Coordinates of C-alpha atoms in Angstrom, one line a residue:
Chain N
M1 CA 6.5 -23.0 -9.5
T2 CA 10.4 -21.6 -8.8
L3 CA 10.0 -20.8 -12.6
L4 CA 6.5 -19.3 -12.8
Y5 CA 8.4 -17.4 -9.9
S6 CA 10.8 -16.3 -11.8
F7 CA 9.6 -15.3 -15.1
L8 CA 7.1 -13.5 -12.9
I9 CA 9.7 -11.2 -11.0
L10 CA 12.3 -10.9 -14.7
L11 CA 8.4 -9.5 -16.2
M12 CA 7.9 -6.5 -12.9
L13 CA 11.7 -5.4 -13.3
I14 CA 11.3 -5.2 -17.9
S15 CA 8.2 -3.6 -17.1
G16 CA 10.2 -1.4 -14.6
I17 CA 12.3 -0.3 -17.2
A18 CA 9.5 0.4 -19.8
A19 CA 8.5 2.8 -17.6
L20 CA 11.8 4.7 -17.3
I21 CA 11.7 4.4 -21.1
F22 CA 9.3 4.8 -23.3
D23 CA 8.7 8.9 -24.5
K24 CA 5.0 9.4 -24.1
L25 CA 4.2 9.3 -20.9
V26 CA 0.5 7.6 -20.6
N27 CA 2.8 4.6 -21.2
S28 CA 4.8 4.9 -18.8
I29 CA 2.1 5.6 -16.2
I30 CA 0.4 2.2 -17.2
S31 CA 3.7 0.7 -17.1
A32 CA 4.3 1.7 -13.9
G33 CA 0.7 -0.1 -13.0
M34 CA 2.4 -3.0 -14.5
V35 CA 4.4 -3.5 -12.6
S36 CA 2.2 -2.7 -9.2
L37 CA 0.3 -5.4 -11.0
I38 CA 2.7 -8.1 -10.8
A39 CA 3.6 -7.6 -7.2
A40 CA 0.4 -8.2 -5.7
F41 CA 0.9 -11.8 -7.5
L42 CA 3.8 -12.1 -6.3
F43 CA 2.9 -11.0 -2.5
Y44 CA 0.0 -13.8 -3.2
F45 CA 2.4 -16.4 -3.9
L46 CA 4.4 -14.6 -0.5
R47 CA 1.2 -16.3 1.7
A48 CA 0.0 -12.4 2.0
P49 CA -3.1 -12.6 1.6
D50 CA -3.7 -8.8 2.9
V51 CA -0.8 -7.1 0.8
A52 CA -1.8 -8.7 -2.1
M53 CA -5.2 -7.4 -2.0
A54 CA -4.3 -3.9 -1.0
E55 CA -1.2 -3.2 -4.0
A56 CA -4.1 -4.5 -6.4
A57 CA -6.5 -1.8 -4.9
I58 CA -4.5 1.3 -4.4
G59 CA -0.5 0.1 -5.9
A60 CA -2.4 -1.1 -9.4
G61 CA -5.0 1.2 -9.3
L62 CA -6.1 4.2 -6.9
S63 CA -2.4 5.5 -7.9
T64 CA -2.1 5.0 -11.7
A65 CA -5.9 6.9 -11.5
I66 CA -3.6 9.3 -9.4
F67 CA -1.1 9.6 -11.8
I68 CA -3.1 10.1 -15.2
I69 CA -5.1 13.0 -13.5
T70 CA -1.9 14.6 -12.7
L71 CA -0.5 13.8 -16.0
Y72 CA -3.7 16.2 -18.1
K73 CA -3.8 18.4 -15.3
T74 CA -0.1 19.1 -16.6
E75 CA 1.5 18.1 -19.6
G76 CA -2.1 16.4 -21.5
R77 CA -4.2 19.0 -21.6
E78 CA -2.8 21.6 -24.2
N79 CA -3.4 17.4 -26.9
Chain G
M1 CA 26.5 8.3 -22.1
N2 CA 27.3 10.5 -21.0
F3 CA 29.1 12.2 -17.3
R4 CA 26.0 11.9 -15.6
K5 CA 24.0 9.2 -16.4
I6 CA 27.4 7.1 -16.0
L7 CA 27.8 9.0 -12.9
A8 CA 24.0 7.3 -11.8
L9 CA 24.8 4.0 -12.8
M10 CA 28.1 3.7 -10.4
T11 CA 26.7 5.0 -7.9
V12 CA 23.4 2.5 -8.4
I13 CA 26.2 -0.3 -8.7
L14 CA 27.5 1.2 -5.3
L15 CA 23.9 0.6 -3.5
G16 CA 23.6 -2.3 -5.5
I17 CA 26.4 -3.7 -4.1
F18 CA 26.5 -2.1 -0.7
I19 CA 22.2 -4.0 -0.7
L20 CA 23.3 -7.5 -1.7
Q21 CA 26.8 -8.1 1.2
A22 CA 24.3 -8.0 3.9
F23 CA 22.8 -11.4 2.4
L24 CA 26.4 -13.0 2.3
I25 CA 26.9 -11.9 6.0
S26 CA 28.1 -15.8 7.1
P27 CA 25.6 -16.4 10.5
E28 CA 28.5 -18.4 12.2
K29 CA 30.7 -14.8 12.7
G30 CA 28.6 -13.4 15.3
E31 CA 27.3 -11.2 13.0
I32 CA 23.2 -10.6 12.5
A33 CA 22.6 -12.3 9.7
L34 CA 19.6 -12.0 7.1
N35 CA 17.9 -15.0 6.8
N36 CA 18.1 -17.6 3.2
F37 CA 14.3 -17.5 1.5
G38 CA 12.0 -19.1 2.7
K39 CA 13.9 -19.8 5.5
A40 CA 12.4 -17.4 7.9
D41 CA 13.1 -18.8 11.6
I42 CA 10.0 -17.5 13.3
E43 CA 9.9 -20.1 16.5
N44 CA 12.8 -17.4 17.8
R45 CA 10.9 -13.9 16.5
T46 CA 8.7 -11.7 18.3
A47 CA 5.5 -13.2 15.7
Q48 CA 5.4 -16.1 16.9
L49 CA 3.8 -14.6 20.7
Y50 CA 1.5 -13.0 18.3
I51 CA 0.8 -16.6 16.8
D52 CA 0.1 -17.7 19.4
K53 CA -1.5 -14.6 21.5
S54 CA 0.4 -15.8 23.7
V55 CA 1.9 -12.1 25.2
N56 CA 0.6 -11.3 27.9
S57 CA -1.0 -14.6 28.9
P58 CA 0.5 -17.8 28.9
N59 CA 0.9 -20.0 26.2
E60 CA -2.0 -21.6 25.3
E61 CA -3.5 -24.1 22.0
V62 CA -5.5 -21.3 19.3
I63 CA -8.2 -23.6 17.8
Y64 CA -11.1 -22.5 14.8
K65 CA -14.8 -21.8 16.4
E66 CA -13.3 -23.8 19.6
S67 CA -10.7 -21.0 21.6
K68 CA -12.4 -18.5 23.7
D69 CA -11.4 -15.5 25.1
K70 CA -8.0 -15.7 23.6
E71 CA -5.6 -12.2 23.9
S72 CA -6.7 -10.9 20.7
G73 CA -9.9 -12.9 19.7
S74 CA -9.1 -11.5 15.4
A75 CA -9.3 -15.1 13.6
N76 CA -6.4 -13.4 10.5
I77 CA -3.2 -12.2 12.1
V78 CA -2.2 -9.8 10.5
T79 CA -5.2 -7.6 11.5
S80 CA -5.0 -8.7 15.1
I81 CA -1.0 -6.7 15.0
V82 CA -2.5 -4.0 12.6
A83 CA -6.1 -2.7 15.1
N84 CA -4.0 -5.0 18.5
Y85 CA -1.1 -5.7 19.2
R86 CA 0.1 -2.2 17.4
A87 CA -2.1 0.1 17.3
L88 CA -0.4 2.9 18.4
D89 CA 1.1 2.4 14.9
T90 CA -1.3 2.5 12.4
L91 CA -3.0 5.9 14.2
G92 CA 0.0 7.1 13.2
E93 CA 0.6 6.1 10.1
V94 CA -3.7 7.3 9.6
T95 CA -2.0 10.8 11.2
V96 CA -0.2 10.4 8.2
L97 CA -2.5 9.9 6.5
F98 CA -4.7 13.3 7.6
L99 CA -1.7 15.3 7.0
A100 CA -0.8 14.1 3.7
A101 CA -4.5 14.7 2.4
T102 CA -4.6 17.8 4.5
G103 CA -1.2 19.2 2.6
L104 CA -2.6 18.0 -0.9
S105 CA -5.8 20.5 -0.3
A106 CA -3.4 23.5 1.3
I107 CA -1.4 23.4 -2.3
L108 CA -4.0 23.0 -4.6
Y109 CA -6.6 25.6 -2.4
N110 CA -7.4 27.6 -5.0
K111 CA -11.0 29.7 -5.2
K112 CA -11.7 31.1 -8.6
H113 CA -10.9 26.7 -10.7
A114 CA -13.5 25.3 -7.4
K115 CA -14.7 23.0 -10.3
N116 CA -14.3 19.6 -11.6
N117 CA -12.8 19.7 -15.0
F118 CA -11.0 17.0 -15.2
V119 CA -14.3 15.5 -16.7
V120 CA -14.2 17.1 -20.2
K121 CA -17.1 16.4 -21.3
E122 CA -20.2 14.4 -20.6
G123 CA -19.9 10.2 -20.2
S124 CA -21.3 8.0 -23.0
F125 CA -24.1 6.1 -22.1
I126 CA -22.3 2.9 -21.3
L127 CA -20.3 4.8 -18.4
K128 CA -23.2 6.2 -16.8
N129 CA -25.4 3.6 -17.0
G130 CA -22.6 0.9 -16.1
I131 CA -21.4 3.2 -13.3
K132 CA -25.3 3.1 -11.6
I133 CA -24.6 -0.6 -11.5
L134 CA -21.6 -0.8 -10.3
F135 CA -22.2 2.2 -7.6
P136 CA -23.6 0.2 -5.4
L137 CA -22.0 -3.2 -5.3
L138 CA -18.4 -1.8 -4.9
I139 CA -19.6 0.0 -2.1
L140 CA -21.4 -2.7 -0.8
A141 CA -18.3 -5.1 -1.1
G142 CA -15.5 -2.9 0.6
S143 CA -18.2 -2.9 4.0
Y144 CA -18.4 -6.2 3.8
I145 CA -14.2 -6.4 2.9
I146 CA -13.5 -3.6 6.3
I147 CA -16.4 -5.2 8.0
Y148 CA -14.6 -9.0 7.4
G149 CA -11.1 -7.6 8.4
H150 CA -10.8 -10.6 11.0
L151 CA -12.3 -13.1 9.8
S152 CA -11.0 -12.6 5.8
P153 CA -8.4 -11.5 4.3
G154 CA -9.0 -7.9 3.4
G155 CA -9.4 -5.3 6.0
S156 CA -9.9 -0.7 7.1
F157 CA -6.7 -0.8 4.1
Q158 CA -8.4 -2.2 1.2
G159 CA -11.8 -1.8 1.6
G160 CA -11.3 2.2 2.0
A161 CA -9.3 2.1 -1.2
V162 CA -12.5 0.5 -2.9
I163 CA -14.5 2.4 -1.6
A164 CA -12.1 5.1 -2.7
T165 CA -13.0 3.4 -5.5
A166 CA -16.2 4.2 -6.2
L167 CA -16.4 7.5 -5.3
L168 CA -13.4 7.9 -8.4
L169 CA -16.5 6.8 -10.5
K170 CA -18.8 8.5 -9.8
L171 CA -16.9 11.3 -9.5
L172 CA -15.6 10.3 -13.6
S173 CA -19.0 9.7 -14.9
S174 CA -20.7 13.5 -14.7
K175 CA -19.3 16.5 -14.6
E176 CA -22.3 17.9 -12.2
Y177 CA -21.9 15.1 -9.9
E178 CA -20.7 17.2 -6.8
L179 CA -18.9 15.7 -2.8
D180 CA -20.2 17.1 -0.5
E181 CA -17.1 17.7 1.6
N182 CA -19.1 19.1 5.2
K183 CA -20.0 15.1 5.1
L184 CA -16.7 13.5 4.8
K185 CA -15.4 16.1 7.5
A186 CA -17.7 14.9 9.4
I187 CA -16.9 11.5 9.0
E188 CA -13.4 11.9 8.9
V189 CA -13.4 14.2 12.1
T190 CA -15.9 11.6 13.7
A191 CA -13.8 8.3 12.7
G192 CA -10.5 10.2 14.5
V193 CA -12.1 11.0 17.2
S194 CA -14.1 7.6 18.8
F195 CA -11.0 5.4 17.7
V196 CA -8.8 8.5 20.1
S197 CA -11.5 8.1 22.7
I198 CA -11.0 4.1 22.3
G199 CA -8.0 4.5 22.8
L200 CA -8.2 6.0 25.5
Y201 CA -11.8 4.3 27.6
G202 CA -8.8 1.1 27.2
L203 CA -6.4 3.9 29.3
Y204 CA -8.9 4.7 31.6
A205 CA -10.1 0.9 32.1
E206 CA -7.2 -1.3 31.9
G207 CA -4.4 1.4 32.9
S208 CA -3.3 0.9 29.5
F209 CA -3.4 3.5 25.3
L210 CA -5.3 1.2 22.9
T211 CA -6.0 -1.6 25.4
N212 CA -8.7 -4.5 24.3
F213 CA -10.8 -3.9 26.9
L214 CA -13.4 -5.8 25.9
E215 CA -14.6 -9.5 25.6
T216 CA -13.0 -10.9 23.2
G217 CA -15.4 -13.9 22.5
T218 CA -15.1 -17.1 20.4
I219 CA -12.5 -17.4 17.4
A220 CA -13.3 -16.4 14.4
N221 CA -17.5 -16.2 14.7
L222 CA -18.6 -12.4 12.9
F223 CA -18.6 -10.5 16.7
S224 CA -15.2 -11.8 18.3
G225 CA -12.1 -9.2 18.7
G226 CA -13.6 -6.9 21.4
I227 CA -12.2 -3.8 19.6
V228 CA -10.3 -4.6 16.8
P229 CA -13.6 -4.6 14.8
I230 CA -14.8 -1.4 15.9
L231 CA -11.0 -0.2 15.0
Y232 CA -11.3 -1.5 12.0
I233 CA -14.6 0.6 11.1
T234 CA -13.4 2.9 11.5
I235 CA -9.8 3.9 10.3
G236 CA -11.8 2.8 6.8
L237 CA -14.0 5.3 7.2
K238 CA -11.4 7.5 7.6
V239 CA -8.7 6.1 4.3
A240 CA -12.6 5.8 2.6
V241 CA -13.0 9.8 2.7
E242 CA -8.9 10.8 3.3
L243 CA -8.8 9.1 -0.4
T244 CA -11.5 10.9 -1.3
N245 CA -10.8 13.5 -0.8
I246 CA -7.9 13.2 -2.8
I247 CA -8.4 12.3 -5.8
N248 CA -11.8 15.8 -4.8
D249 CA -8.3 17.4 -5.0
L250 CA -6.5 16.6 -7.5
M251 CA -9.1 16.4 -10.1
K252 CA -10.3 20.0 -8.7
A253 CA -7.1 21.8 -9.2
Chain H
M1 CA 19.8 -23.3 -11.5
I2 CA 16.7 -23.9 -10.1
D3 CA 18.2 -24.2 -6.6
F4 CA 19.7 -20.3 -7.8
L5 CA 17.2 -19.3 -8.8
E6 CA 14.9 -20.8 -5.9
K7 CA 17.1 -18.4 -3.3
W8 CA 17.9 -15.3 -5.3
S9 CA 15.0 -14.8 -7.4
F10 CA 12.8 -12.7 -5.0
F11 CA 15.6 -10.7 -3.8
G12 CA 17.3 -10.3 -6.4
G13 CA 14.6 -9.0 -8.1
S14 CA 13.3 -6.9 -5.3
I15 CA 17.0 -5.0 -5.1
L16 CA 17.3 -4.3 -8.9
L17 CA 13.8 -2.9 -8.5
I18 CA 15.0 -0.8 -5.8
L19 CA 17.7 0.0 -7.9
I20 CA 16.5 0.5 -11.1
G21 CA 14.0 2.9 -9.9
L22 CA 16.9 5.1 -7.9
Y23 CA 18.2 5.2 -11.0
G24 CA 15.3 6.3 -13.3
V25 CA 14.7 9.2 -10.0
I26 CA 18.6 10.0 -10.6
T27 CA 19.0 9.8 -14.9
R28 CA 15.6 10.6 -15.9
K29 CA 14.5 15.0 -16.5
N30 CA 10.1 15.4 -15.7
L31 CA 9.0 15.0 -12.9
I32 CA 6.5 12.7 -13.8
K33 CA 8.7 10.5 -14.7
I34 CA 11.2 10.5 -11.6
F35 CA 8.0 10.8 -8.9
I36 CA 7.6 7.0 -11.3
G37 CA 11.0 6.1 -10.4
L38 CA 9.6 7.0 -6.8
S39 CA 6.8 4.8 -7.1
L40 CA 8.9 1.8 -8.5
M41 CA 11.5 2.0 -5.2
D42 CA 8.8 1.5 -2.9
T43 CA 7.1 -1.1 -5.3
G44 CA 10.4 -2.8 -4.5
I45 CA 11.1 -2.2 -0.8
N46 CA 7.6 -3.6 0.5
V47 CA 8.2 -6.9 -2.1
L48 CA 11.9 -7.3 0.1
L49 CA 10.5 -6.4 3.8
V50 CA 7.2 -9.7 2.3
S51 CA 9.7 -12.0 1.3
L52 CA 11.9 -11.7 3.7
G53 CA 9.6 -13.3 6.6
Y54 CA 8.4 -15.8 4.2
V55 CA 8.6 -20.0 5.0
K56 CA 8.9 -23.0 2.7
G57 CA 5.0 -24.9 3.0
G58 CA 3.8 -22.1 4.9
F59 CA 0.3 -20.7 5.4
A60 CA -1.0 -17.7 4.9
P61 CA -1.6 -16.3 8.7
I62 CA -5.6 -16.5 9.5
I63 CA -6.9 -19.3 11.2
T64 CA -10.1 -20.1 9.1
S65 CA -11.7 -23.9 9.1
T66 CA -9.5 -26.0 7.5
I67 CA -5.5 -24.1 8.9
N68 CA -7.7 -24.5 12.2
N69 CA -5.3 -24.2 14.5
N70 CA -2.2 -22.0 15.1
S71 CA 0.7 -25.5 15.4
Y72 CA 1.1 -25.3 11.3
N73 CA 3.3 -23.4 9.9
F74 CA 3.0 -19.6 9.3
V75 CA 4.7 -17.3 7.6
D76 CA 5.5 -13.7 9.3
P77 CA 2.6 -11.2 9.7
I78 CA 4.7 -8.9 11.4
P79 CA 6.3 -7.5 7.8
Q80 CA 3.1 -8.1 6.5
A81 CA 1.1 -5.7 8.8
L82 CA 4.4 -2.9 8.6
V83 CA 4.1 -3.0 4.4
L84 CA -0.3 -3.1 4.4
T85 CA 0.4 0.3 6.4
S86 CA 3.4 1.4 4.2
I87 CA 1.1 1.2 1.0
V88 CA -1.7 4.0 1.8
I89 CA 0.9 5.7 3.6
G90 CA 3.7 5.8 -0.2
V91 CA 0.5 5.8 -1.7
A92 CA -1.3 9.6 -0.3
V93 CA 2.8 10.8 0.2
L94 CA 3.2 10.5 -3.9
A95 CA 0.2 12.0 -3.5
L96 CA 0.9 15.1 -2.3
G97 CA 4.3 15.8 -4.0
L98 CA 1.5 15.0 -8.2
G99 CA -0.6 18.0 -6.2
V100 CA 3.1 20.3 -6.0
I101 CA 4.4 18.8 -9.0
I102 CA 0.3 20.6 -10.4
K103 CA 1.3 23.7 -8.7
I104 CA 5.2 24.4 -10.5
Y105 CA 3.8 23.3 -13.4
E106 CA 1.3 26.3 -13.0
K107 CA 4.3 28.8 -12.5
Y108 CA 7.4 27.8 -15.0
N109 CA 4.3 25.5 -17.6
T110 CA 7.3 22.9 -17.9
L111 CA 8.0 19.5 -15.9
D112 CA 11.6 19.5 -17.2
I113 CA 13.2 19.9 -14.3
S114 CA 16.8 21.2 -16.4
K115 CA 14.4 24.2 -17.7
I116 CA 12.7 25.3 -14.1
R117 CA 14.6 27.8 -12.8
G118 CA 16.9 27.3 -9.6
L119 CA 16.5 23.7 -9.8
K120 CA 19.4 23.2 -11.9
W121 CA 23.1 21.6 -11.9

């Protein structure tokens, strides 16, 4: 079980670093959503189902949508 | 690696050392220490009172479907904290959410392009018809999560976010779909006013703001918890409407 | 090794996530990247707070038909309640900032902070 946590946390850190170094903004936004999704799993393992639901619905769902809308309104419109 | 990046790296490492040394303080020096992972001492924390539901009443065992008239009758202890013991914090939180949504509409206010220009062309067949089936199911799931928030995991924030996501899908599916902003405002104002007036009635009836003045009933029944489910429904409506407003404003910008 | 991982993986991981987000906020030049860094910091802080209240072998703080009285070991519910509100506030403030970004793009036609007049250093 400990190895599973550690693996998930490692994956979360790698996604976080990837979100900052990707060149295309869409890839960064999806990586940031991935960080939130893994955080939702971690909250579930920490026996916090309420927080896990909130993080999955809001962090991984809504904030990714908000980022993509903003990207479209700014630089994405040119493409 | 230019100068700016080296400076940033040094700042970050310094901050990391500061945070880590807070975890390494040994408790026998008489300083307040953070607990090790998995060793939270809840017996001596305020949380134990919330779990026993004995902040103002004697400490008795709380039994599923048997205990009656406990302080806050909700089976989900997180809900009893959010909507009863620390409901004042939640009121402040809802105010922050309201101010952020209002500020966003004030920043993006622009009469010229007051139209949803995020959706460029009509959605495909699968998107349109899939959303027709998914939309009522998502609304149902969101309402269930809100209404059963005091019995099972979930609650107003999660359910409100699910309902806002359903409306986001609806907005994505078609260019013509417009939300009636006056209705949204009416729902939001009604929910906010009823939250505060429930609190004020507690002040009138029991002498303190947001007291649980109703009978709390048997633990883990649907109709239990006194004002907790009612407050949770008002918060849920408010969160759903405000998140929907935020998305709608961003799409019309 | 396993003991070390068990003790430090959550604390160390969440602190590293906070630091990664801070590094991104300081060094990136694109405004959307800066806000991604802020949201990473937000997630890291939330994981750190919840993991401070974890009890090994504890149950989720909900009284159900199997965990049917309060003499079981529960994890600390207070950080969970606070983090719940913190997540919602986080997304609202993020949306406010992104609205400001849209306005900045309309005025300067760029997202690069080194090209926006008045934000140079």
